[in-house]
Coordinates of C-alpha atoms and ligand atoms in Angstrom, one line a residue:
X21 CA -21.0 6.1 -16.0
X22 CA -23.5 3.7 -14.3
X23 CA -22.4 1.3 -11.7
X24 CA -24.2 -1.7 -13.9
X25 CA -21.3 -0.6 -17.0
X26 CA -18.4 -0.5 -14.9
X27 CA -19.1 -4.1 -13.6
X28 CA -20.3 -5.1 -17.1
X29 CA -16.7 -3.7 -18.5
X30 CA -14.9 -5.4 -15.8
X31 CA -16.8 -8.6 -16.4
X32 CA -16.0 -9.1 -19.9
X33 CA -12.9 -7.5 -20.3
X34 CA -11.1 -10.6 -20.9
X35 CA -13.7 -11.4 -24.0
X36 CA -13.1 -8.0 -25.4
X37 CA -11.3 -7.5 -28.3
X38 CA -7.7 -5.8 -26.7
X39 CA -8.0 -2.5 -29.7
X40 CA -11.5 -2.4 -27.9
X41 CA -10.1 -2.0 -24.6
X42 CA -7.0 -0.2 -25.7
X43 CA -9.3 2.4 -27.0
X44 CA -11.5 3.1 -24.2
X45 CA -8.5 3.4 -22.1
X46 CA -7.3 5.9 -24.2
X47 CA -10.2 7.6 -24.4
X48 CA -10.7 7.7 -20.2
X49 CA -7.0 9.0 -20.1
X50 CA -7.6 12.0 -22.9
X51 CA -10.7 12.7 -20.4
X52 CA -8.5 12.7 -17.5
X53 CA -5.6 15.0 -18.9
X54 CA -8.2 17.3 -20.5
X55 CA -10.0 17.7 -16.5
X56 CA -6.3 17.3 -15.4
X57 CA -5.2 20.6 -17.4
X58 CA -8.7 22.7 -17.2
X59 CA -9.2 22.2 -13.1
X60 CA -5.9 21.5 -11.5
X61 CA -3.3 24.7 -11.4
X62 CA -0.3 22.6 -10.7
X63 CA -1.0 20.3 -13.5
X64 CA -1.7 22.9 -16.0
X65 CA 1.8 24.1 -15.5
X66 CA 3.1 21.1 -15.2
X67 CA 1.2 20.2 -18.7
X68 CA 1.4 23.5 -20.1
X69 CA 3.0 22.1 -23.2
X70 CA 1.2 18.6 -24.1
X71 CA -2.5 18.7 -26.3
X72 CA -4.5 16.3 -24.7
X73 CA -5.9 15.4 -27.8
X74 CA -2.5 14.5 -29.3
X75 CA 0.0 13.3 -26.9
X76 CA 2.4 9.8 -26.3
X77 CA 1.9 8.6 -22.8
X78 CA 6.1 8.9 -22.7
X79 CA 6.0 12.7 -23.3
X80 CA 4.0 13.4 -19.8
X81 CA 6.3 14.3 -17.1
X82 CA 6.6 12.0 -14.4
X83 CA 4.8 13.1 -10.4
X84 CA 7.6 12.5 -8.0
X85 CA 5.8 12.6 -4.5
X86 CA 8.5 15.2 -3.5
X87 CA 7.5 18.1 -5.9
X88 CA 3.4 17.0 -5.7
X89 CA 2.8 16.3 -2.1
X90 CA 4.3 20.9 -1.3
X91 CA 1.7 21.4 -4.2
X92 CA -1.5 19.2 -2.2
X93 CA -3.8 22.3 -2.7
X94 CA -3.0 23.0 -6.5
X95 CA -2.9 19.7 -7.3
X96 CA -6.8 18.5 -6.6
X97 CA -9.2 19.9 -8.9
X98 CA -11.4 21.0 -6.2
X99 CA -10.6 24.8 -5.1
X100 CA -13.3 23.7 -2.1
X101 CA -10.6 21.1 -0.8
X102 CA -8.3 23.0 1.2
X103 CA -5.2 21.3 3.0
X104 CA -5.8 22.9 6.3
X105 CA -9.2 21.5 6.7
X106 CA -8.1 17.7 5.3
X107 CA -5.6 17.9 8.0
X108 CA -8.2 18.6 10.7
X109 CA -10.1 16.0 9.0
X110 CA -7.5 13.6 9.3
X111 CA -6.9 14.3 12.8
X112 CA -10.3 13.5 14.2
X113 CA -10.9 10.0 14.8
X114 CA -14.8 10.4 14.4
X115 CA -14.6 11.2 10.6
X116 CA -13.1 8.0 9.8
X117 CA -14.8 6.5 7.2
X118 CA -17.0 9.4 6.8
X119 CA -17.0 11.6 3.5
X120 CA -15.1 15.1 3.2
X121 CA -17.2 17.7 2.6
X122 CA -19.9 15.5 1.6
X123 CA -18.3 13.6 -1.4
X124 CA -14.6 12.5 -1.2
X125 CA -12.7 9.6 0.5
X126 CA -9.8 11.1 2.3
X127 CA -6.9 9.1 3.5
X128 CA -3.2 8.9 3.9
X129 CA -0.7 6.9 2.6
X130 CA 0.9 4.3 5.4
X131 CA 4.0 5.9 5.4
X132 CA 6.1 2.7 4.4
X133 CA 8.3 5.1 2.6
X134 CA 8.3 8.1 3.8
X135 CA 6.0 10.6 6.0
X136 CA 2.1 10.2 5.4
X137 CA 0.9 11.7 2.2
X138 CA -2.6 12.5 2.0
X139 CA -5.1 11.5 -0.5
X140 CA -8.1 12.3 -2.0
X141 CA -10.6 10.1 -3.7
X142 CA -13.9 10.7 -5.8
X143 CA -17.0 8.8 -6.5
X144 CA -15.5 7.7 -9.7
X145 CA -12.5 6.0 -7.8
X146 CA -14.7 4.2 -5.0
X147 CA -17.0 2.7 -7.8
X148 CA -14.5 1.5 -10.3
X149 CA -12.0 0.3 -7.6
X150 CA -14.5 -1.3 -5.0
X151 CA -16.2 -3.1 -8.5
X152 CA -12.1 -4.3 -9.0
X153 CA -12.2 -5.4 -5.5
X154 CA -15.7 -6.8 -5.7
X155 CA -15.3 -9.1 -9.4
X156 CA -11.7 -9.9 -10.0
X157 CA -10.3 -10.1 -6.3
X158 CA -13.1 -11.9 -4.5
X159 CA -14.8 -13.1 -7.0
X160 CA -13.8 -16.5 -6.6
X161 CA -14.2 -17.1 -3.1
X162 CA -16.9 -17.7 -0.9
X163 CA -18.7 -14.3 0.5
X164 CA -19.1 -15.7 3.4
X165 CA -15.6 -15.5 4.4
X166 CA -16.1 -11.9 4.3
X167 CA -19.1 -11.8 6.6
X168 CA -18.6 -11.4 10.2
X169 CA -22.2 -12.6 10.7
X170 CA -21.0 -16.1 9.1
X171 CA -17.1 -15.6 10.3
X172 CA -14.7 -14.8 12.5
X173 CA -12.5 -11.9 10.8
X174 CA -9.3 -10.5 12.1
X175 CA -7.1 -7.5 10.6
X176 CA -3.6 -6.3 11.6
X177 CA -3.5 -3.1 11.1
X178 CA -2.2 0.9 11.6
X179 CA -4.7 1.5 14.7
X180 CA -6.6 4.8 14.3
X181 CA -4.4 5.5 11.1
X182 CA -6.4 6.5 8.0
X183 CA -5.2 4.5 5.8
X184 CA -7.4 2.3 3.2
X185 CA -7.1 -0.8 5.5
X186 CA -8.1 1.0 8.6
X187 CA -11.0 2.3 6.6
X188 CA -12.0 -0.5 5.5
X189 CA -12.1 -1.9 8.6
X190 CA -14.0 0.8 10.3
X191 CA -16.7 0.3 7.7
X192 CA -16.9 -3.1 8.5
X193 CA -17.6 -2.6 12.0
X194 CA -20.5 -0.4 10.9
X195 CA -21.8 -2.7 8.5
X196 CA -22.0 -5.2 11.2
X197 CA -22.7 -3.6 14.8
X198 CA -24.2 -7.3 15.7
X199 CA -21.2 -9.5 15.1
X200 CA -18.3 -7.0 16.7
X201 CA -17.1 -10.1 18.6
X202 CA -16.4 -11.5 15.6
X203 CA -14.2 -8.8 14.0
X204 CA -10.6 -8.7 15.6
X205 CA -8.6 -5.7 15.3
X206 CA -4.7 -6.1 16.3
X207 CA -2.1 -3.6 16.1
X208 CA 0.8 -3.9 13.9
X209 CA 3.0 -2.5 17.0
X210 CA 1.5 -5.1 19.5
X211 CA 4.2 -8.0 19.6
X212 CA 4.7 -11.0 17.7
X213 CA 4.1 -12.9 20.6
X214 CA 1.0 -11.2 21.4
X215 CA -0.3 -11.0 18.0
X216 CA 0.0 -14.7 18.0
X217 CA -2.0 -15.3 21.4
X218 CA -4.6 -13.3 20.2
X219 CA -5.2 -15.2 16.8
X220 CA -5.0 -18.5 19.0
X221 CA -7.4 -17.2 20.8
X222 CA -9.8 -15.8 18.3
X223 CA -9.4 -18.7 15.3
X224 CA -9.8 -16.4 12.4
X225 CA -11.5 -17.7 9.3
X226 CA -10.4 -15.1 7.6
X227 CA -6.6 -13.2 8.4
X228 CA -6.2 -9.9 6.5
X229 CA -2.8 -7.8 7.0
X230 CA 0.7 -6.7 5.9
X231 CA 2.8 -8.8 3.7
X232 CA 5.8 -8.4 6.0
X233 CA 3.7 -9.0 9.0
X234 CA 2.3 -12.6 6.9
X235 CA 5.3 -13.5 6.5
X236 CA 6.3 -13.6 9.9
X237 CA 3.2 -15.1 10.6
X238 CA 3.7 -17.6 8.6
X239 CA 7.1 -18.7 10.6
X240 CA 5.6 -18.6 13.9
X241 CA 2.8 -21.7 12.0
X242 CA 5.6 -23.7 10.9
X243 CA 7.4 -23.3 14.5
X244 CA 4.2 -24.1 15.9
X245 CA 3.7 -21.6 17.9
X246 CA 0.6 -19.7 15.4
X247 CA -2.0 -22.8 15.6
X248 CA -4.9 -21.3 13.4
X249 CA -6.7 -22.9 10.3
X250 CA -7.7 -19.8 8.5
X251 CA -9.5 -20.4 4.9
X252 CA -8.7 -17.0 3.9
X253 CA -5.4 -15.1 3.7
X254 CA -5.5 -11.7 2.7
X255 CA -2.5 -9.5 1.8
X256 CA -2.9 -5.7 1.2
X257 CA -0.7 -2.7 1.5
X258 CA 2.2 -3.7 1.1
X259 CA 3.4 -6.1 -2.0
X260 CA 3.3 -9.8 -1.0
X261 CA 6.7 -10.8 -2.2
X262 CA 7.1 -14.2 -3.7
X263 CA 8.9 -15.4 -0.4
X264 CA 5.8 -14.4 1.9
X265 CA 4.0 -15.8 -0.7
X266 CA 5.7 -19.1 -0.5
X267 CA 6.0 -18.8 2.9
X268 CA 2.4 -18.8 3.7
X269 CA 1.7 -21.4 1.3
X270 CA 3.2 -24.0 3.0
X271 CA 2.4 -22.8 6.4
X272 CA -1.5 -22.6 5.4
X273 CA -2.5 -25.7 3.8
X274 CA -6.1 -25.5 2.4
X275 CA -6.0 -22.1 2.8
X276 CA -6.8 -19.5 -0.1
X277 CA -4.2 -16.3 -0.2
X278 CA -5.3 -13.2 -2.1
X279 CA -2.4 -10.6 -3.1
X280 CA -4.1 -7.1 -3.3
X281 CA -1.0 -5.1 -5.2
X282 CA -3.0 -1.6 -3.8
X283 CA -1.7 2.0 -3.1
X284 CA -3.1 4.6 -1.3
X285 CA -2.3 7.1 -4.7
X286 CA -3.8 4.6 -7.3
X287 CA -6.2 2.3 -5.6
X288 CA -6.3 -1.1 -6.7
X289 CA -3.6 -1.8 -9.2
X290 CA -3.1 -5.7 -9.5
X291 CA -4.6 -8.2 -7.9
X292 CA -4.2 -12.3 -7.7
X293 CA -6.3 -14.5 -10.0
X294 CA -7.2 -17.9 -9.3
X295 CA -4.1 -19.7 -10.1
X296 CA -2.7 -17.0 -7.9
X297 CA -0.3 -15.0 -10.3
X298 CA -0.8 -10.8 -10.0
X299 CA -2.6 -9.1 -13.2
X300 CA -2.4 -5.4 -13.7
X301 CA -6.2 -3.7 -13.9
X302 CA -5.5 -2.6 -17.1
X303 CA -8.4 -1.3 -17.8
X304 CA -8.3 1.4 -15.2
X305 CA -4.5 1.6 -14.6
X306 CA -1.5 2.1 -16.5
X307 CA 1.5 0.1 -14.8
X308 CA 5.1 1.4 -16.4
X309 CA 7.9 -0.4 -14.5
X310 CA 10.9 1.6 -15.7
X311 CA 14.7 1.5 -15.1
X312 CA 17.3 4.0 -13.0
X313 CA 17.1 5.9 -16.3
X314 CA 13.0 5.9 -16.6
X315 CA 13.1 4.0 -19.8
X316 CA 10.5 1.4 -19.9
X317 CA 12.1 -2.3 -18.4
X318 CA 11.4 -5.1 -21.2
X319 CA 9.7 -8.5 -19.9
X320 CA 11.5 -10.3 -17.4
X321 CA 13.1 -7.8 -16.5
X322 CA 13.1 -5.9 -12.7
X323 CA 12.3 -2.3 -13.1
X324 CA 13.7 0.1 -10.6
X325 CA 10.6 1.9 -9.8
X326 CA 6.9 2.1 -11.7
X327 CA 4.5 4.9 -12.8
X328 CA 1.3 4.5 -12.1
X329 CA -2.2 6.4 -13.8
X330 CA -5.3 5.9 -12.0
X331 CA -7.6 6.7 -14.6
X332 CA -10.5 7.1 -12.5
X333 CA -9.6 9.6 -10.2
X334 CA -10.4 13.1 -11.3
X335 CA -10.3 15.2 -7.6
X336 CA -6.7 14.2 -7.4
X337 CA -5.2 13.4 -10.7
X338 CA -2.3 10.4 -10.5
X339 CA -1.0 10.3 -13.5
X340 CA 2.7 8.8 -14.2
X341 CA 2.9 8.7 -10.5
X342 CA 6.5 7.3 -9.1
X343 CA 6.1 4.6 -6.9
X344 CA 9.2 3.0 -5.5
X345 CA 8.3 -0.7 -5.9
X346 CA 10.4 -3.2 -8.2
X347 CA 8.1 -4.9 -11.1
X348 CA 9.0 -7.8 -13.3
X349 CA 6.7 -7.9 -16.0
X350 CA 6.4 -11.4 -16.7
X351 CA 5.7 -13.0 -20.4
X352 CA 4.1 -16.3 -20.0
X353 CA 0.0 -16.4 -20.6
X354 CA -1.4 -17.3 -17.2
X355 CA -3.0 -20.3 -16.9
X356 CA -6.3 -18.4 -15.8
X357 CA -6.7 -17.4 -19.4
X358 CA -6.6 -13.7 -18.8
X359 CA -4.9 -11.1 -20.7
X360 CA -4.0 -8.6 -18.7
X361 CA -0.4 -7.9 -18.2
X362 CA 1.2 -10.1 -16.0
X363 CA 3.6 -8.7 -12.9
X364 CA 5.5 -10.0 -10.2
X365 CA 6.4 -7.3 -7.3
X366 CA 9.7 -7.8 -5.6
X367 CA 10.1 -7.0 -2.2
X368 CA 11.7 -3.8 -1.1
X369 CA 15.7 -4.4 0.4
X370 CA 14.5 -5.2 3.8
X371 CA 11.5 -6.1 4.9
X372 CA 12.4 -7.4 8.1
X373 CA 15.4 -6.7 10.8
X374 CA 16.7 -9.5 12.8
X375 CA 17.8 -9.2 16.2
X376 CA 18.2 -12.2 18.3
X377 CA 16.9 -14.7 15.7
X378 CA 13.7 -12.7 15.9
X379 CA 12.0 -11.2 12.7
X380 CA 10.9 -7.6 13.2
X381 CA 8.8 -6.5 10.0
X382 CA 9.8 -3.2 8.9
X383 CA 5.9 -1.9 9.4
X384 CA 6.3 -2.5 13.2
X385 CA 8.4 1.0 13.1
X386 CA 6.9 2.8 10.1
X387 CA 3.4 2.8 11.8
X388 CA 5.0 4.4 15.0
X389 CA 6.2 7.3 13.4
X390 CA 2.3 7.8 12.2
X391 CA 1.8 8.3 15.9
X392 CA 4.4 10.5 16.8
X393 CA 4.4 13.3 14.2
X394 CA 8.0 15.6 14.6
X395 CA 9.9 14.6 12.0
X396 CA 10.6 15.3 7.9
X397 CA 12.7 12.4 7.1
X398 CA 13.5 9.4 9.0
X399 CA 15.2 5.8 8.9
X400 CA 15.7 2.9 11.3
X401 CA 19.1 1.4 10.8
X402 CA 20.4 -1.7 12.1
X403 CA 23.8 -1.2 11.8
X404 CA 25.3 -4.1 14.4
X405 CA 23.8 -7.2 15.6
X406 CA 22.1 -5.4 18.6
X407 CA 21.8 -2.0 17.6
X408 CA 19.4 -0.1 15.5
X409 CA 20.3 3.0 14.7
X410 CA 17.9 6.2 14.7
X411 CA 18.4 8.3 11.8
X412 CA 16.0 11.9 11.5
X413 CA 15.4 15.2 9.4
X414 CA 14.0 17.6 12.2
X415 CA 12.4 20.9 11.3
X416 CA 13.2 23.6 14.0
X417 CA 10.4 23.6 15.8
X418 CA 10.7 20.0 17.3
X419 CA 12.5 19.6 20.6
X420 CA 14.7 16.9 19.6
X421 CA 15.3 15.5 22.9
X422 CA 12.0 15.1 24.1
X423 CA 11.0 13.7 20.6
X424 CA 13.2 11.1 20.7
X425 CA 12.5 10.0 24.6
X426 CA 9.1 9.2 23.4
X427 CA 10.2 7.6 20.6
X428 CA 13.0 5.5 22.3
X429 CA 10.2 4.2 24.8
X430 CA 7.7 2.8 22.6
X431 CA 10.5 1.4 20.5
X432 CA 11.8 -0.2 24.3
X433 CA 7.9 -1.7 24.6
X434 CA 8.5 -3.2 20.5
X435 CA 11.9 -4.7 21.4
X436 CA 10.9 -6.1 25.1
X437 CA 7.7 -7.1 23.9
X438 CA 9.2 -9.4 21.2
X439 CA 11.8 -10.8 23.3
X440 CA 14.6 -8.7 21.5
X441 CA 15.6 -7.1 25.5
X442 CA 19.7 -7.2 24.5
X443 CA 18.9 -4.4 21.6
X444 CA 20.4 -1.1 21.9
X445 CA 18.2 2.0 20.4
X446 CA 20.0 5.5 19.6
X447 CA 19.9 8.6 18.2
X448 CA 22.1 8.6 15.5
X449 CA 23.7 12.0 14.1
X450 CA 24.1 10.5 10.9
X451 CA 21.3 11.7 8.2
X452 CA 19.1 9.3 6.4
X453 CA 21.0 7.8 3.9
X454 CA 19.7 6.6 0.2
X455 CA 20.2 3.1 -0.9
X456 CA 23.0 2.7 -3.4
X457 CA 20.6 1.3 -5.8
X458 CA 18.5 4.3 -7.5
X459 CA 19.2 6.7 -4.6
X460 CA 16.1 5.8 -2.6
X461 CA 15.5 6.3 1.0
X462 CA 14.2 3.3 3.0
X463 CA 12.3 4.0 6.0
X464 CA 14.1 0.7 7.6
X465 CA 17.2 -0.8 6.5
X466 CA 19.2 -3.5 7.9
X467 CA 22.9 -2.9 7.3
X468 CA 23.8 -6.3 8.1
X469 CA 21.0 -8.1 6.2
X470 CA 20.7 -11.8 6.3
X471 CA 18.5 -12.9 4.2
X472 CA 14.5 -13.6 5.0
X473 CA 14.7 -16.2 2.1
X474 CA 16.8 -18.4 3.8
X475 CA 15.0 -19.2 7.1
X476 CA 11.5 -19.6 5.1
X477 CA 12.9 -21.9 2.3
Ligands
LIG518 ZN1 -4.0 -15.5 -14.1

């Protein structure tokens, strides 16, 4: 498929009849399962039973990241791809943003929930996702804003992780070897503090990072503490909850903020239109938010998780892929005329702790633990006012002391560097536990959660 018909798809997809659309969806999907079945092992069990010429999309059996991620080397369609050599891939920083073995994107997930999960992406995925990007996301701003030659740009992201941001951003860089002083990297470990000297410093035009980070962010403005006039705001990653979204709003006056609802299994699934409301890429992605029993949620209502197809993908085939975010299909028409299904993503139960008055987004911990591999499970739990708690699956061959001494001082540097001194960190006997609500295990929890709503409100 030519690059010129994927944009001229995208383009008029709001003019096309929706049977049109429906229809070429369904025939990309039949394409998919057929490839699916014929070139992955572990989907050709898994689909042993379903004709891909004759099948209802409820009838496919759902990909929890549990059974698919043991599976990594059946479950590409690539014999070539072997998981021992991604993982050397992944460990070098010198391949990042370079291909794998000549042709595929590799990357990891950011580990928000759970232990980095690597990915695989084809040519097929990169052009379809960054034309998404390209029309519907930043369509309908100025370019410039995305020119360090024209701007000043500054990320907060996973240093040195490879995850789609951190790509991204390393592509930049080489895009633009002229204008590196105006591309800012920051860390989403360095402190809030610091984080907020630096963008003083710098005066970003353009501020791209996590939602939970935004949010936080956005507090520090209305203290008066951030003092930047950035015309962009971009949110990716994580989902931009309608609190950070409010949040940065009214922080940011004159300021544009772009929702990017992306994973690192699916790509770009939603993204913000101009009156600012999420729509679901339809064309490319099938959204099902579904209840604790997997039955499809009805409109207004707040699923419990969502399945995902990426129906571009064929190296790596996500197809009714469980991801653990809460969707509320919404029923109005947006204002912005399109017709694509409309979604609003609901934050996860915590995506901050509090100690001391001071907001600590839940990333500032999950991107540690992408530095200090040692562990199968994991969960930081505050469980008093001045204590987090740290909770861990080991396998046998880590030394447990000496994993958690390393772990307990860069978790010292977060909670000093922040002002949060008065916190008590420990190792915790207890296991990781699941949330009461659908069994799901948070990677941070706050068991004595005030709510983030409150303060930004
Ligand atoms: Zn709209």
């Amino acid at each position: 498929m030519p690059d010129s018909e994927i944009i001229r798809e995208i383009e008029v997809f709001d003019a096309t009849p929706r049977e049109v659309s429906l229809e070429r969806r369904e025939r990309r999907f039949k394409k998919l399962l057929r490839h699916a079945k014929a070139n992955s092992p572990f989907l050709a069990r898994l689909y042993r039973d379903v004709d891909p010429e004759d099948f209802s999309l409820s009838q496919l059996p759902i990909q929890e990241r549990a059974i698919m991620e043991p599976h990594f080397q059946e479950w590409v369609t690539d014999p070539a791809i072997r998981m021992e050599e991604a993982k050397a891939f992944l460990a070098n920083p010198e391949n990042m943003a370079n291909p794998f073995l000549g042709k595929y994107s590799l990357l990891t997930t950011s580990g928000t929930s759970g232990l980095p999960l690597i990915m695989v992406r084809d040519h097929l995925h990169r052009r379809v996702h960054g034309a998404l990007r390209q029309k519907r996301l930043l369509g309908h701003i100025p370019p410039e804003l995305l020119r360090p030659d024209r701007n000043r740009i500054a990320a907060i992201l996973l240093q040195n992780s490879p995850s789609a941001n951190f790509i991204s951003f390393t592509r930049l860089k080489r895009l633009f070897p002229e204008n590196l002083e105006n591309i800012l990297g920051l860390s989403t470990i360095e402190p809030i503090p610091e984080l907020v000297r630096k963008l003083n410093e710098f005066q970003p035009a353009t501020l791209c990072g996590y939602s939970s980070l935004l949010g936080v962010l956005a507090l520090e403005k209305m203290h008066g503490r951030l003092e930047i006039a950035p015309s962009l705001i971009l949110s990716t990653a994580e989902q931009l909850t309608k609190t950070a979204l409010s949040a940065l709003s009214k922080a940011f006056s004159d300021c544009t903020v772009l929702n990017d609802y992306c994973a690192a299994e699916a790509g770009e699934i939603a993204m913000s239109c101009r009156c600012g409301k999420l729509h679901v890429n339809e064309d490319w992605i099938i959204l099902e938010p579904v209840d604790e029993e997997d039955r499809p949620v009805t409109s207004m209502e707040i699923s419990d998780s969502v399945l995902v197809s990426d129906l571009s993908n064929f190296v790596q085939p996500v197809i009714r892929y469980r991801l653990d975010d809460r969707i509320q299909p919404m029923s109005k028409p947006c204002r912005c005329g399109s017709k694509r299904q409309l979604i609003t993503v609901h934050g996860r139960e915590a995506d901050v702790v509090i100690f001391e008055n001071i907001l600590l987004p839940s990333v500032v911990f999950t991107s540690l633990m992408n530095e200090l591999p040692g562990v199968l499970s994991y969960q930081f739990a505050q469980t008093r006012r001045n204590r987090l708690e740290f909770r861990a699956v080991y396998p046998d061959e880590t030394d447990r002391t000496a994993f958690f001494n390393a772990l307990s001082e860069k978790v010292g540097q977060i909670l000093r560097g922040n002002g949060c001194s008065q916190v008590e960190f420990i190792a915790s006997d207890t296991l990781p536990k699941s949330s009461s609500r659908g069994g799901k295990l948070k990677s941070v929890i706050s068991e004595i959660w005030q709510s983030f709503e409150e303060e930004v409100s």
